[in-house]
């Protein structure tokens, strides 16, 4: 089954009991237990809920994975996976990473005495060089937030496999529509469902997908213990959003390709980051492991005054946190997604005060280009 058909039919999407065209919302916290000695599938919604499970199956199917584990947010998914580590373990992560992930590592893991090293993404040998005796996990995010740095998923996974290290990949930017890390050797895939998977800027959710029976059990246990479960209504909305993932990804990427090249030619723009551009370091690796470039890009203006002026003058995009919605969203990583980092930490990651992130939506691209150009003048 090809991806666009799989998005609609590749998982149970009809209610078995009634034939309804959408999975019902089982809005219940607890389930009647007729017989105390018998084991039944559902007992309490923190341990499992049929609506949430239907959504988990959908995302797992799209990622070519066996198990999906839903969380209340992307960060809840990430923290539950990272907390599989124990004191004195070591984790290697890509240097360019979502700000919230950075905070979990630096503020939380550190206080539990878990060691960490951030590496420059390319070449893959950078990862191998920092692996230690106690390295237990390797964490990738590609393309990364917000400068779209690329990690060679296959090469890094191979290095890890040889040393029996668990690999994790945040696939939020590409979604399973464009990239399938499990097929490239990764053990655990993480998504912020808040972004492209849901796609309508009305849900906060996270999901983990794996083929590994043991890791699945550990992560399910972790979710039960830590309690970051997804609500029924949000799981249902996410399932609804996923049905249009293909058309949304295609349209927003088409818009993003045009906008990247327009910004790249604009004299008021100092630099543009998007894997589609020939100037993008890692473009070759990216095209080997993904089927598209996605619709998140970032660009740098001359100075902070120009940034302020630009954000005041744009009329179509929403200005704020988040990405991956049907509407175009402009963000300011310096104080928004990466506000929790020190200035020095931000600067080593090219997150400068002049950097703007653009998540391109599905509007008419001519309108978007006209708006961006007038605001840049
Ligand atoms: C937004 C985001 C997250 C965090 O997800 P939440 O749903 O906001 O908790 C993690 N990784 C990436 C790449 C993101 O863009």
mmCIF file of N, CA, C and O and ligand atoms in Angstrom, residues 73-75 78 98 141 145 170 172-173 192 194-195 204-205 323, ligand 1:
data_model
loop_
_atom_site.group_PDB
_atom_site.id
_atom_site.type_symbol
_atom_site.label_atom_id
_atom_site.label_comp_id
_atom_site.label_asym_id
_atom_site.label_seq_id
_atom_site.Cartn_x
_atom_site.Cartn_y
_atom_site.Cartn_z
ATOM 1 N N UNK A 73 2.045 15.216 25.497
ATOM 2 C CA UNK A 73 2.758 16.223 24.700
ATOM 3 C C UNK A 73 4.002 15.570 24.121
ATOM 4 O O UNK A 73 4.402 14.478 24.560
ATOM 5 N N UNK A 74 4.621 16.244 23.176
ATOM 6 C CA UNK A 74 5.878 15.747 22.632
ATOM 7 C C UNK A 74 6.930 15.657 23.726
ATOM 8 O O UNK A 74 7.682 14.684 23.808
ATOM 9 N N UNK A 75 6.938 16.658 24.578
ATOM 10 C CA UNK A 75 7.921 16.697 25.656
ATOM 11 C C UNK A 75 7.685 15.564 26.677
ATOM 12 O O UNK A 75 8.637 14.981 27.202
ATOM 13 N N UNK A 78 9.231 12.580 25.049
ATOM 14 C CA UNK A 78 10.695 12.671 25.097
ATOM 15 C C UNK A 78 11.212 12.387 26.509
ATOM 16 O O UNK A 78 12.132 11.596 26.704
ATOM 17 N N UNK A 98 15.650 20.463 19.693
ATOM 18 C CA UNK A 98 14.512 21.210 20.208
ATOM 19 C C UNK A 98 14.833 21.737 21.619
ATOM 20 O O UNK A 98 15.386 21.005 22.447
ATOM 21 N N UNK A 141 17.822 14.210 15.944
ATOM 22 C CA UNK A 141 16.669 14.991 15.507
ATOM 23 C C UNK A 141 17.056 15.535 14.138
ATOM 24 O O UNK A 141 17.994 16.339 14.044
ATOM 25 N N UNK A 145 15.607 21.466 14.787
ATOM 26 C CA UNK A 145 14.894 22.702 15.067
ATOM 27 C C UNK A 145 15.879 23.699 15.697
ATOM 28 O O UNK A 145 16.457 23.355 16.720
ATOM 29 N N UNK A 170 13.849 11.970 16.814
ATOM 30 C CA UNK A 170 12.699 12.878 16.798
ATOM 31 C C UNK A 170 12.385 13.163 15.324
ATOM 32 O O UNK A 170 13.170 13.796 14.627
ATOM 33 N N UNK A 172 9.621 14.734 14.128
ATOM 34 C CA UNK A 172 8.524 15.715 14.085
ATOM 35 C C UNK A 172 8.492 16.515 12.779
ATOM 36 O O UNK A 172 7.429 16.720 12.202
ATOM 37 N N UNK A 173 9.649 16.968 12.314
ATOM 38 C CA UNK A 173 9.673 17.850 11.136
ATOM 39 C C UNK A 173 9.302 17.129 9.843
ATOM 40 O O UNK A 173 8.626 17.681 8.994
ATOM 41 N N UNK A 192 6.304 15.036 18.126
ATOM 42 C CA UNK A 192 5.362 15.943 18.749
ATOM 43 C C UNK A 192 4.149 15.905 17.828
ATOM 44 O O UNK A 192 4.191 16.423 16.716
ATOM 45 N N UNK A 194 1.594 17.467 18.193
ATOM 46 C CA UNK A 194 1.098 18.846 18.166
ATOM 47 C C UNK A 194 1.305 19.506 16.804
ATOM 48 O O UNK A 194 0.554 20.401 16.426
ATOM 49 N N UNK A 195 2.336 19.082 16.116
ATOM 50 C CA UNK A 195 2.769 19.779 14.895
ATOM 51 C C UNK A 195 2.087 19.204 13.656
ATOM 52 O O UNK A 195 0.884 19.261 13.555
ATOM 53 N N UNK A 204 -2.312 19.459 21.755
ATOM 54 C CA UNK A 204 -0.938 19.197 22.188
ATOM 55 C C UNK A 204 -0.847 17.701 22.464
ATOM 56 O O UNK A 204 -1.655 17.161 23.237
ATOM 57 N N UNK A 205 0.083 17.019 21.806
ATOM 58 C CA UNK A 205 0.183 15.563 21.943
ATOM 59 C C UNK A 205 1.579 15.086 21.578
ATOM 60 O O UNK A 205 2.322 15.782 20.890
ATOM 61 N N UNK A 323 4.555 25.037 15.214
ATOM 62 C CA UNK A 323 4.765 24.878 13.777
ATOM 63 C C UNK A 323 3.874 23.729 13.304
ATOM 64 O O UNK A 323 3.217 23.061 14.100
HETATM 65 C C1 LIG B 1 7.407 21.070 19.368
HETATM 66 C C2 LIG B 1 8.486 20.073 19.316
HETATM 67 C C3 LIG B 1 8.670 19.182 20.375
HETATM 68 C C4 LIG B 1 7.862 19.250 21.654
HETATM 69 O O1 LIG B 1 6.543 18.924 21.469
HETATM 70 P P1 LIG B 1 5.329 19.447 22.408
HETATM 71 O O2 LIG B 1 4.163 18.760 21.812
HETATM 72 O O3 LIG B 1 5.307 20.930 22.298
HETATM 73 O O4 LIG B 1 5.625 19.002 23.794
HETATM 74 C C5 LIG B 1 9.677 18.243 20.257
HETATM 75 N N1 LIG B 1 10.442 18.164 19.163
HETATM 76 C C6 LIG B 1 10.301 19.001 18.123
HETATM 77 C C7 LIG B 1 11.185 18.870 16.949
HETATM 78 C C8 LIG B 1 9.316 19.989 18.165
HETATM 79 O O5 LIG B 1 9.177 20.841 17.146
#
